[in-house]
Amino acid sequence: EPEVTQTPSHQVTQMGQEVILRCVPISNHLYFYWYRQILGQKVEFLVSFYNNEISEKSEIFDDQFSVERPDGSNFTLKIRSTKLEDSAMYFCASSEGLAGETQYFGPGTRLLVL
Amino acid sequence: QKEVEQNSGPLSVPEGAIASLNCTYSDRVSQSFFWYRQYSGKSPELIMSIYSNGDKEDGRFTAQLNKASQYVSLLIRDSQPSDSATYLCAVNIFRQAGTALIFGKGTTLSVSS
């Protein structure tokens, strides 16, 4: 069964450093998403991406964040200058598009900012 | 502010019982509703989606939607210890791809053997 994959599974970084989180969405899916979940809190939407453009973003997704589809398979989330409060689990999701809006989640990357 | 509310629990049921999980949402125009299961430290795993008023059954799971009351529920029949997890209710305001899912905080279910 096709699934969303994410790398790395864990990332530890120093405050102020840049991190790039990587995702490979399900191959025939057209819409891609990033969510985050701070420990003990709810899953929060960050951004959605379609046809090489951001289609929707939340207030959390400020200028420190960017997304990119650098090739035909990868989808990345970059945090330019990490803060302590960026420590969270980051989930990538994808959906088929058109009538298939159900979102399927990857296993997540646990980011720890020290 | 669009909100999805769930009782955080824990909800404790014995093995073989019916577990009932509830969710309310604030935005009356919401169109798509999802239940995800999340084991500790893992990602949300889709259980069911529901779009129309009434019941939708899939195996041991039944989702119920009442748009007039802005209420969606999940029933788990014949609960098993492996069902012990946090159950997340998620709402999509628009029934279309590319839009955000708004999640509740989740209800923790504990099934004892």
Short mmCIF file of C-alpha atoms in Angstrom, two decimals:
data_model
loop_
_atom_site.label_atom_id
_atom_site.label_comp_id
_atom_site.label_asym_id
_atom_site.label_seq_id
_atom_site.Cartn_x
_atom_site.Cartn_y
_atom_site.Cartn_z
CA GLU A 1 0.00 0.00 0.00
CA PRO A 2 1.47 3.40 -0.97
CA GLU A 3 2.44 5.63 1.92
CA VAL A 4 3.96 9.00 2.69
CA THR A 5 7.58 8.80 3.84
CA GLN A 6 9.59 11.39 5.79
CA THR A 7 13.25 11.89 6.59
CA PRO A 8 14.90 12.22 9.00
CA SER A 9 12.83 10.59 11.72
CA HIS A 10 14.63 12.69 14.35
CA GLN A 11 16.57 15.95 14.05
CA VAL A 12 18.41 17.81 16.76
CA THR A 13 19.62 21.33 15.98
CA GLN A 14 20.91 24.43 17.70
CA MET A 15 18.76 27.54 17.97
CA GLY A 16 19.30 29.79 14.98
CA GLN A 17 20.30 26.99 12.62
CA GLU A 18 18.46 26.13 9.42
CA VAL A 19 16.76 22.77 9.06
CA ILE A 20 15.20 21.05 6.07
CA LEU A 21 12.61 18.36 6.59
CA ARG A 22 11.93 16.03 3.69
CA CYS A 23 8.85 14.19 2.55
CA VAL A 24 7.98 11.89 -0.33
CA PRO A 25 4.20 12.07 -0.86
CA ILE A 26 2.14 9.23 -2.30
CA SER A 27 3.08 9.07 -5.98
CA ASN A 28 -0.24 9.94 -7.69
CA HIS A 29 -1.21 12.61 -5.14
CA LEU A 30 -1.33 16.23 -6.20
CA TYR A 31 -1.76 18.15 -2.91
CA PHE A 32 0.82 18.25 -0.18
CA TYR A 33 0.64 19.54 3.38
CA TRP A 34 2.74 20.19 6.45
CA TYR A 35 1.35 20.01 9.98
CA ARG A 36 3.07 20.19 13.34
CA GLN A 37 2.26 18.85 16.77
CA ILE A 38 3.94 20.28 19.84
CA LEU A 39 4.25 17.67 22.56
CA GLY A 40 0.93 17.21 24.34
CA GLN A 41 -0.92 19.59 22.03
CA LYS A 42 -3.14 19.26 19.01
CA VAL A 43 -2.10 18.80 15.41
CA GLU A 44 -1.84 22.22 13.72
CA PHE A 45 -1.96 23.04 10.02
CA LEU A 46 1.00 24.90 8.57
CA VAL A 47 0.68 24.98 4.79
CA SER A 48 -0.75 23.29 1.73
CA PHE A 49 0.89 23.15 -1.71
CA TYR A 50 -0.43 22.43 -5.18
CA ASN A 51 0.99 22.87 -8.65
CA ASN A 52 4.21 24.38 -7.29
CA GLU A 53 2.38 27.04 -5.31
CA ILE A 54 1.21 27.52 -1.76
CA SER A 55 -2.59 27.17 -1.78
CA GLU A 56 -3.21 27.92 1.89
CA LYS A 57 -1.11 28.76 4.94
CA SER A 58 -1.75 29.38 8.61
CA GLU A 59 -0.60 32.18 10.88
CA ILE A 60 2.13 29.86 12.17
CA PHE A 61 3.70 29.71 8.70
CA ASP A 62 5.63 32.97 8.85
CA ASP A 63 8.68 34.18 6.94
CA GLN A 64 10.90 31.70 8.77
CA PHE A 65 9.20 28.84 6.95
CA SER A 66 9.29 27.90 3.28
CA VAL A 67 8.24 24.91 1.21
CA GLU A 68 9.53 23.55 -2.04
CA ARG A 69 9.05 20.67 -4.43
CA PRO A 70 12.63 20.45 -5.76
CA ASP A 71 11.95 17.47 -8.01
CA GLY A 72 9.16 15.09 -9.04
CA SER A 73 9.07 13.21 -5.77
CA ASN A 74 10.29 15.26 -2.81
CA PHE A 75 8.47 17.95 -0.84
CA THR A 76 10.47 19.92 1.71
CA LEU A 77 9.86 22.23 4.65
CA LYS A 78 12.65 24.64 5.52
CA ILE A 79 12.92 26.52 8.79
CA ARG A 80 15.49 29.26 8.29
CA SER A 81 16.45 30.19 11.84
CA THR A 82 15.07 27.75 14.34
CA LYS A 83 13.67 28.82 17.70
CA LEU A 84 13.17 26.77 20.85
CA GLU A 85 9.42 26.87 20.26
CA ASP A 86 9.85 25.16 16.87
CA SER A 87 10.50 21.91 18.74
CA ALA A 88 7.67 19.65 17.66
CA MET A 89 6.71 16.67 15.55
CA TYR A 90 6.31 17.71 11.92
CA PHE A 91 3.97 15.69 9.74
CA CYS A 92 3.78 15.72 5.98
CA ALA A 93 0.50 14.68 4.38
CA SER A 94 -0.79 14.29 0.85
CA SER A 95 -4.14 13.99 -0.86
CA GLU A 96 -5.16 12.84 -4.27
CA GLY A 97 -6.85 16.07 -5.28
CA LEU A 98 -10.11 16.86 -7.06
CA ALA A 99 -12.74 14.88 -5.15
CA GLY A 100 -10.12 13.00 -3.13
CA GLU A 101 -9.44 15.43 -0.35
CA THR A 102 -8.72 12.81 2.32
CA GLN A 103 -5.26 13.50 3.72
CA TYR A 104 -2.81 10.71 4.48
CA PHE A 105 -0.04 11.39 6.94
CA GLY A 106 3.61 10.39 6.99
CA PRO A 107 5.34 9.05 10.11
CA GLY A 108 6.68 12.45 11.11
CA THR A 109 10.01 14.09 11.93
CA ARG A 110 10.66 14.88 15.56
CA LEU A 111 12.55 18.19 15.69
CA LEU A 112 14.33 19.25 18.84
CA VAL A 113 15.82 22.75 19.00
CA LEU A 114 18.39 23.29 21.75
CA GLN B 1 -11.84 31.25 15.22
CA LYS B 2 -12.70 27.79 13.94
CA GLU B 3 -12.69 25.24 16.77
CA VAL B 4 -13.05 21.52 17.12
CA GLU B 5 -13.79 20.34 20.64
CA GLN B 6 -13.28 16.89 22.11
CA ASN B 7 -13.38 15.55 25.64
CA SER B 8 -9.74 14.72 26.38
CA GLY B 9 -10.63 11.71 28.52
CA PRO B 10 -9.29 9.26 29.35
CA LEU B 11 -12.25 7.15 28.33
CA SER B 12 -11.90 3.72 29.88
CA VAL B 13 -13.91 0.74 28.63
CA PRO B 14 -13.57 -3.01 29.17
CA GLU B 15 -12.66 -5.29 26.30
CA GLY B 16 -15.69 -6.13 24.18
CA ALA B 17 -17.64 -2.99 25.15
CA ILE B 18 -18.74 -0.12 22.91
CA ALA B 19 -16.62 3.02 23.08
CA SER B 20 -18.34 6.29 22.18
CA LEU B 21 -16.23 9.29 21.20
CA ASN B 22 -17.72 12.72 20.60
CA CYS B 23 -16.71 15.88 18.78
CA THR B 24 -18.31 19.29 18.23
CA TYR B 25 -17.24 21.94 15.76
CA SER B 26 -17.87 25.65 15.62
CA ASP B 27 -18.07 26.47 11.91
CA ARG B 28 -21.56 25.68 10.62
CA VAL B 29 -20.44 25.52 6.97
CA SER B 30 -17.98 22.65 7.60
CA GLN B 31 -18.45 19.90 5.05
CA SER B 32 -15.91 17.12 5.59
CA PHE B 33 -15.28 15.24 8.82
CA PHE B 34 -12.58 12.73 9.65
CA TRP B 35 -11.61 10.46 12.49
CA TYR B 36 -7.93 9.65 12.90
CA ARG B 37 -6.28 7.34 15.41
CA GLN B 38 -2.93 8.32 16.90
CA TYR B 39 -0.76 6.00 18.95
CA SER B 40 1.71 7.67 21.28
CA GLY B 41 4.62 9.12 19.33
CA LYS B 42 3.14 8.13 15.98
CA SER B 43 1.34 9.94 13.18
CA PRO B 44 -2.44 10.26 12.67
CA GLU B 45 -3.89 7.23 10.90
CA LEU B 46 -7.19 7.67 9.05
CA ILE B 47 -10.08 5.60 10.36
CA MET B 48 -13.10 7.09 8.62
CA SER B 49 -14.44 10.05 6.74
CA ILE B 50 -18.06 11.24 6.71
CA TYR B 51 -19.72 13.98 4.70
CA SER B 52 -23.50 13.51 5.00
CA ASN B 53 -25.86 13.48 7.97
CA GLY B 54 -26.48 10.05 9.41
CA ASP B 55 -24.39 6.97 10.09
CA LYS B 56 -21.51 5.43 8.17
CA GLU B 57 -20.25 2.00 9.14
CA ASP B 58 -16.90 0.37 8.43
CA GLY B 59 -16.26 -2.88 10.26
CA ARG B 60 -16.31 -2.25 14.00
CA PHE B 61 -16.40 1.53 13.50
CA THR B 62 -19.46 3.72 12.98
CA ALA B 63 -19.25 7.46 12.40
CA GLN B 64 -22.32 9.59 13.03
CA LEU B 65 -22.83 13.14 11.75
CA ASN B 66 -25.45 15.69 12.74
CA LYS B 67 -24.77 18.97 10.97
CA ALA B 68 -27.70 20.77 12.60
CA SER B 69 -26.16 20.10 16.01
CA GLN B 70 -22.61 20.50 14.68
CA TYR B 71 -21.75 17.14 16.18
CA VAL B 72 -19.84 14.12 14.95
CA SER B 73 -19.20 10.92 16.85
CA LEU B 74 -17.34 7.64 16.51
CA LEU B 75 -18.56 4.35 17.94
CA ILE B 76 -16.16 1.44 18.32
CA ARG B 77 -17.90 -1.88 18.82
CA ASP B 78 -16.26 -4.89 20.44
CA SER B 79 -13.40 -2.72 21.71
CA GLN B 80 -9.98 -4.39 21.80
CA PRO B 81 -6.88 -3.48 23.84
CA SER B 82 -5.22 -2.60 20.52
CA ASP B 83 -7.81 0.17 20.12
CA SER B 84 -6.17 1.98 23.04
CA ALA B 85 -4.97 5.24 21.47
CA THR B 86 -5.88 8.89 21.07
CA TYR B 87 -8.71 9.53 18.63
CA LEU B 88 -8.56 12.80 16.72
CA CYS B 89 -11.56 14.49 15.18
CA ALA B 90 -10.70 16.66 12.16
CA VAL B 91 -12.84 19.01 10.12
CA ASN B 92 -12.36 20.45 6.65
CA ILE B 93 -14.40 23.60 6.15
CA PHE B 94 -14.51 23.07 2.41
CA ARG B 95 -14.97 19.72 0.77
CA GLN B 96 -11.96 20.22 -1.45
CA ALA B 97 -8.31 19.33 -1.57
CA GLY B 98 -5.65 21.79 -0.57
CA THR B 99 -7.47 23.14 2.45
CA ALA B 100 -6.55 22.77 6.08
CA LEU B 101 -7.76 20.11 8.43
CA ILE B 102 -8.65 21.56 11.82
CA PHE B 103 -8.02 19.06 14.56
CA GLY B 104 -9.41 18.66 18.04
CA LYS B 105 -7.07 17.84 20.90
CA GLY B 106 -8.17 14.22 20.82
CA THR B 107 -9.78 11.78 23.22
CA THR B 108 -7.60 9.14 24.84
CA LEU B 109 -9.24 5.71 24.87
CA SER B 110 -8.07 2.94 27.17
CA VAL B 111 -9.45 -0.57 26.64
CA SER B 112 -8.74 -2.96 29.47
CA SER B 113 -8.54 -6.74 29.00
#
